Protein backbone atom coordinates (compact mmCIF):
# COMPACT_ATOMS: atom_id res chain seq x y z
CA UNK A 1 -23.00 37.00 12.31
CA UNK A 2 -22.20 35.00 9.01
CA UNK A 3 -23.69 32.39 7.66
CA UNK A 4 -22.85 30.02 4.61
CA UNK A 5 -23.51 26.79 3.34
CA UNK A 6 -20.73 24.45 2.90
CA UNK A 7 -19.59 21.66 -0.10
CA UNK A 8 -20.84 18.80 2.31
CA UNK A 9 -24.19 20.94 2.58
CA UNK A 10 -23.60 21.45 5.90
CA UNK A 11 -24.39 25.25 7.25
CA UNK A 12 -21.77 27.22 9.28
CA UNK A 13 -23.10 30.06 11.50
CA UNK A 14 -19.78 31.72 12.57
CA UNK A 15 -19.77 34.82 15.02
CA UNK A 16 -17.55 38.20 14.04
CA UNK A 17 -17.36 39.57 17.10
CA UNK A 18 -14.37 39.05 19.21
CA UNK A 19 -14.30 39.37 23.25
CA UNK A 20 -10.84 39.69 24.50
CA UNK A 21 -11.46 39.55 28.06
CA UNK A 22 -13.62 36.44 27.60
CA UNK A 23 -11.26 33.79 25.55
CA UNK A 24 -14.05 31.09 24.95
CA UNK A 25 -15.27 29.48 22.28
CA UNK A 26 -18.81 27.58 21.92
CA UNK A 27 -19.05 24.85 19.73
CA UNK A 28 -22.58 23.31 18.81
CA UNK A 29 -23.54 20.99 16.19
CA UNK A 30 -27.45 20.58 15.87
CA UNK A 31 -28.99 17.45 13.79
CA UNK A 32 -32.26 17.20 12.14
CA UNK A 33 -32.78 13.81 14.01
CA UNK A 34 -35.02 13.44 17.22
CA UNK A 35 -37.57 11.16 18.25
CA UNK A 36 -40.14 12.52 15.60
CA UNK A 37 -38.00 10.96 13.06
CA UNK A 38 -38.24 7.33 14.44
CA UNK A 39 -40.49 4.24 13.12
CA UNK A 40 -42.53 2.08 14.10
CA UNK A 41 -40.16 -0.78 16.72
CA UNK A 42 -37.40 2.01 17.26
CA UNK A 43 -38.49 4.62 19.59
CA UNK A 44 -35.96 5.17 21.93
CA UNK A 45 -33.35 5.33 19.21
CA UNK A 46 -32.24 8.97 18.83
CA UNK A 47 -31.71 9.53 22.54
CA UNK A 48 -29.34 6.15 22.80
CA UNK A 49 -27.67 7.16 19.99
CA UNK A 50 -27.05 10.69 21.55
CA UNK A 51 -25.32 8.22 24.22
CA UNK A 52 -23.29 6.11 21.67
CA UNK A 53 -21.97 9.23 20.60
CA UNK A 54 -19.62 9.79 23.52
CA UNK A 55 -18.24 5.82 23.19
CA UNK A 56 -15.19 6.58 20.57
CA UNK A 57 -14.41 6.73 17.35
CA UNK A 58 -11.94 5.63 15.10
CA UNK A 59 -9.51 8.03 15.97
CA UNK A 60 -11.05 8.77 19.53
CA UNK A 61 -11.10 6.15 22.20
CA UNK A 62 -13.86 5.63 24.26
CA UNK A 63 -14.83 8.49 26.70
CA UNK A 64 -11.61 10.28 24.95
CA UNK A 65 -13.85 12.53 23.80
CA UNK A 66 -14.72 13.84 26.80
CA UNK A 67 -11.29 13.65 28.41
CA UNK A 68 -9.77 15.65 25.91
CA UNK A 69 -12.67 18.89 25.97
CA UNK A 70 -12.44 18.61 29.78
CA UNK A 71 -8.27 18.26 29.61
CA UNK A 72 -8.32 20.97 27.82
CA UNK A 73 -10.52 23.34 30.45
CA UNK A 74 -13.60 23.02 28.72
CA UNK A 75 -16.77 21.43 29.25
CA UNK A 76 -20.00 19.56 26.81
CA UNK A 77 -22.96 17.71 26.98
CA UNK A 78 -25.77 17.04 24.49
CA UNK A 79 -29.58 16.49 24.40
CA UNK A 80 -32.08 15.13 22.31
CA UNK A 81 -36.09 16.28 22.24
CA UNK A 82 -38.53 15.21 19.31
CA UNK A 83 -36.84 17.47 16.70
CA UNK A 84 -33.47 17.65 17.11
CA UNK A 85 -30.72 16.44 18.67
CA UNK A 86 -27.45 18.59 19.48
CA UNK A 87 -24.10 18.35 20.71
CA UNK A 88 -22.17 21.25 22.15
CA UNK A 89 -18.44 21.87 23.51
CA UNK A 90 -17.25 25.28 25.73
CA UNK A 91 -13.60 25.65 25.35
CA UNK A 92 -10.88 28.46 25.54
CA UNK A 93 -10.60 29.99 22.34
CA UNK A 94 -7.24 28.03 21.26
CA UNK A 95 -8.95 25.18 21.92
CA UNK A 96 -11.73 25.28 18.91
CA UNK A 97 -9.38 23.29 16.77
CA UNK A 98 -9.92 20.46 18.95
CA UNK A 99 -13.38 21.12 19.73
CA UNK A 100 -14.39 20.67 15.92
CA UNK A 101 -11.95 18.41 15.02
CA UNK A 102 -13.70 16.34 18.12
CA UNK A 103 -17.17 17.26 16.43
CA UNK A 104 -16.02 16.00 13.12
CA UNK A 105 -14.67 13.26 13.76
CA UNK A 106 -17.68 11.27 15.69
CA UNK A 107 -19.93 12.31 12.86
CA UNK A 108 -17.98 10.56 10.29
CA UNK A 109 -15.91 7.76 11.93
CA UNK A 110 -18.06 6.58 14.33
CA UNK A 111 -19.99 3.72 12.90
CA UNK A 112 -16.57 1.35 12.22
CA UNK A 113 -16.06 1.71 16.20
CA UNK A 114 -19.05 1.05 17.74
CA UNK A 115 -19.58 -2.73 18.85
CA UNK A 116 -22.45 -4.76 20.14
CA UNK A 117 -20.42 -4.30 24.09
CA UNK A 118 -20.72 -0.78 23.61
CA UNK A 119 -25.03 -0.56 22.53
CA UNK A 120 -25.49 -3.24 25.29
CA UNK A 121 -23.95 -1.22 28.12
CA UNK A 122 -25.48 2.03 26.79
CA UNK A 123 -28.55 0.77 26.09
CA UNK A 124 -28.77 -0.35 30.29
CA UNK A 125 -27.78 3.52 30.97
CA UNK A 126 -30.96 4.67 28.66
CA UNK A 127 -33.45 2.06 30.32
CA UNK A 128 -31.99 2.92 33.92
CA UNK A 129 -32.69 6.64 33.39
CA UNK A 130 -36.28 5.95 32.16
CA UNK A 131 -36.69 4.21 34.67
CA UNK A 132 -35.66 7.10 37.31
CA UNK A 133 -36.90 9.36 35.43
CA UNK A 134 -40.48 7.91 34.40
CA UNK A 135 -40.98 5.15 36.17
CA UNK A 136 -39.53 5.20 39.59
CA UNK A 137 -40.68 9.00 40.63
CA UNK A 138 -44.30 10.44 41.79
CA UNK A 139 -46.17 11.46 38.83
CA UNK A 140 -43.31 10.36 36.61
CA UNK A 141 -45.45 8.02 33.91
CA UNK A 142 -47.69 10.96 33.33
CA UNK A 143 -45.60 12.31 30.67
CA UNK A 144 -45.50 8.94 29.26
CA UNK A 145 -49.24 8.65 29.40
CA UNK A 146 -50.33 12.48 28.24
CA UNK A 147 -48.18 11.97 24.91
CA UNK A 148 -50.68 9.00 23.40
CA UNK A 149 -53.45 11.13 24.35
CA UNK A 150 -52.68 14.26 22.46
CA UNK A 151 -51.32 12.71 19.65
CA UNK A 152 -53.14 9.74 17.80
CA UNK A 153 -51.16 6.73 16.55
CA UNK A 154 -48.91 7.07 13.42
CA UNK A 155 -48.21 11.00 14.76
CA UNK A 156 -44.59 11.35 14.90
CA UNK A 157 -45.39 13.11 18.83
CA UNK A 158 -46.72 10.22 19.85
CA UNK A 159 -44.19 8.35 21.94
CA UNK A 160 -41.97 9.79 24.25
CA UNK A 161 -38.11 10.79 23.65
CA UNK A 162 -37.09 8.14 26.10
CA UNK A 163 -38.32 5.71 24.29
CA UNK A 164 -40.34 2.03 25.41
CA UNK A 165 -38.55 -0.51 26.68
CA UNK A 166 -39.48 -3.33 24.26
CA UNK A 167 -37.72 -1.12 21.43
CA UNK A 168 -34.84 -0.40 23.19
CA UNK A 169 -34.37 -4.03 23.77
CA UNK A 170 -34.98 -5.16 20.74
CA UNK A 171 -32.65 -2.49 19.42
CA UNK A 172 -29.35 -4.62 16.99
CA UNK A 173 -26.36 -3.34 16.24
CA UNK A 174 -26.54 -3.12 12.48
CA UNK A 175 -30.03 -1.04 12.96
CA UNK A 176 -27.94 1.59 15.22
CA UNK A 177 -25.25 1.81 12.34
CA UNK A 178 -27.73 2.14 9.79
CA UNK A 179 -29.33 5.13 11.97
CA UNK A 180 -26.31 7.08 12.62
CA UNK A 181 -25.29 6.59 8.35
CA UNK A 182 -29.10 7.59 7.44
CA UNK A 183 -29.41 11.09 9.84
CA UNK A 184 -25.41 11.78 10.94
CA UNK A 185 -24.34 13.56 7.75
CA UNK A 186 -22.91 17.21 7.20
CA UNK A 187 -26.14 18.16 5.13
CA UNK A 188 -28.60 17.58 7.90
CA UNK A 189 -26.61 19.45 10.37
CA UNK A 190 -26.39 22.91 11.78
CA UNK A 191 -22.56 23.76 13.20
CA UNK A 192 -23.03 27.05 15.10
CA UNK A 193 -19.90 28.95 16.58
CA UNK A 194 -19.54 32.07 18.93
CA UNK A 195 -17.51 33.58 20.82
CA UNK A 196 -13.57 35.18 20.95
CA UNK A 197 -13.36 34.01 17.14
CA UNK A 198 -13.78 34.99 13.43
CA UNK A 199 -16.10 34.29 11.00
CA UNK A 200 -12.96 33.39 8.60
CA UNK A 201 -10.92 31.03 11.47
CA UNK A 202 -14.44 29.10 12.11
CA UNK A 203 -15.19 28.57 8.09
CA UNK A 204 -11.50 27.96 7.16
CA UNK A 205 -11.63 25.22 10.50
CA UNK A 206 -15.13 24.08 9.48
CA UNK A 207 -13.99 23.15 5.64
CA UNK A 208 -10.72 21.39 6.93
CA UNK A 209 -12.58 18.90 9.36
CA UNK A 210 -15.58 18.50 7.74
CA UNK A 211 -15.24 19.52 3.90
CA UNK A 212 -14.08 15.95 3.34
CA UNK A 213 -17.60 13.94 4.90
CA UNK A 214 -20.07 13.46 2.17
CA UNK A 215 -23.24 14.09 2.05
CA UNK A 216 -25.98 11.87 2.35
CA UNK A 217 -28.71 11.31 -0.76
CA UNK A 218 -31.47 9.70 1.19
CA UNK A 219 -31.70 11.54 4.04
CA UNK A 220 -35.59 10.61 4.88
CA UNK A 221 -38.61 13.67 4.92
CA UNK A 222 -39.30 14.32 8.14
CA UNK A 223 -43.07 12.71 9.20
CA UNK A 224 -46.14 15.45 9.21
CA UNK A 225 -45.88 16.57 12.51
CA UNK A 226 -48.62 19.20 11.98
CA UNK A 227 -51.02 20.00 14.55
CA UNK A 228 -53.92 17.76 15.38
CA UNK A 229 -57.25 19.06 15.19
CA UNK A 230 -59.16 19.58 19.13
CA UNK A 231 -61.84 17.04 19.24
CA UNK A 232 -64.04 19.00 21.42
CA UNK A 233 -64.45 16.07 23.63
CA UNK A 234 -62.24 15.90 26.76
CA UNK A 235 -60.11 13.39 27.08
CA UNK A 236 -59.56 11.48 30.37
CA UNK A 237 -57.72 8.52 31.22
CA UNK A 238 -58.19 7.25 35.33
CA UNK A 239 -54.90 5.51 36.10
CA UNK A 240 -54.57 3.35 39.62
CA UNK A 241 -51.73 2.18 40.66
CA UNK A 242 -50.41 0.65 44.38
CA UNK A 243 -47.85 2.72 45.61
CA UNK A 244 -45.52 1.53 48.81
CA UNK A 245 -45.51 3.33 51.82
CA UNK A 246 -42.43 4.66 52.71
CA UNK A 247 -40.07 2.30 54.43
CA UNK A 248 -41.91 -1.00 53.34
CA UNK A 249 -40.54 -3.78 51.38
């Protein structure tokens, strides 16, 4: 294991260890963004935006991206919980070029491609998912119900990952860009790298694609998310709610 910190700010975890009989390469780049770090009026935000990522770039078209990881006999996702959100990429080993270049790229050319079409059609994919998800499954609102009772108003736990629906409508385009400048920067991100590689290919790669990004200034704290004191009362909330029987209209 190595580890070092790179001009941008941005740390490089790179694996030593070679496996010849295994050729692959894993590729994950973790932000200090999740749904902790949202405001008041924009929960919702750092899950969409995990969704925006995969819409193109400047020099990626949309769903390129994933073409191009999948052309190349790999495969990725991403996820986003109330501390973090991260992005990761399997590929055979002569494929992490591509992988980071990939990686790179959306973190720093993004916001010139992304267009009103794009949050409008992503932000239906978001609602439709809370909605089977939450809304539209047995028990699914608890979730969505237990958070506001644990955590008191103004806690950064609060609200659910997914997000309400009145923020996610109400989300603009120019408050997405000015999301992704404010968190998407190489010094409040993790790039983490294992597998049939070297420490010295993964840094020399890492300072090519993403030594040129700068860093951002005013990167905001993260909100107190300490723990909140038991009250030593119980806490119960009696929810009723008219559920069709199955088959009915």
């Amino acid at each position: 294991m190595a580890d070092r910190d790179h001009p941008p700010g941005q740390r490089a975890p790179g694996g030593r260890q070679r496996g010849p009989q295994r050729p692959v390469v894993a590729v994950n780049l973790w932000y200090d963004v999740g749904s902790r770090h949202e405001p008041d009026g924009q929960t919702g935000f750092a899950h969409l935006f995990e969704h925006l990522m995969f819409e193109g770039s400047v020099n990626v078209a949309k769903t390129e991206h994933m073409k191009l990881i999948q052309g190349a006999g790999g495969s990725l996702n991403a996820s986003t919980n109330p501390d973090r959100t991260n992005y990761f990429d399997t590929v055979p080993a002569e494929h992490l070029a591509l992988a980071m270049w990939l990686e790179a790229d959306r973190m720093g050319g993004l916001v010139p491609a992304l267009t009103q079409e794009t949050l409008d059609n992503q932000r239906e994919v978001v609602k439709n998912e809370r909605r089977q998800r939450y809304e539209n499954v047995p028990y699914g609102d608890a979730w969505l119900r237990l958070l506001p009772l644990l955590y008191p108003p103004g806690h950064p736990y609060h609200h659910p990952t997914i997000g309400s629906m009145d923020d996610l409508n109400a989300a603009d385009l120019a408050t997405f860009q000015a999301f992704h400048t404010t968190h998407y920067a190489p010094n409040n991100a993790v790039l983490t790298v294992v597998g049939d590689t070297s420490a010295d290919e993964v840094f020399s790669l890492a300072e090519r694609y993403f030594g040129a990004l700068a860093a951002r200034r005013d990167i905001p704290a993260a909100p107190d998310g300490r723990q909140v004191p038991a009250t030593g009362t119980p806490v119960r909330e009696t929810v009723r709610a008219a559920v069709p029987a199955p088959g009915s209209t």
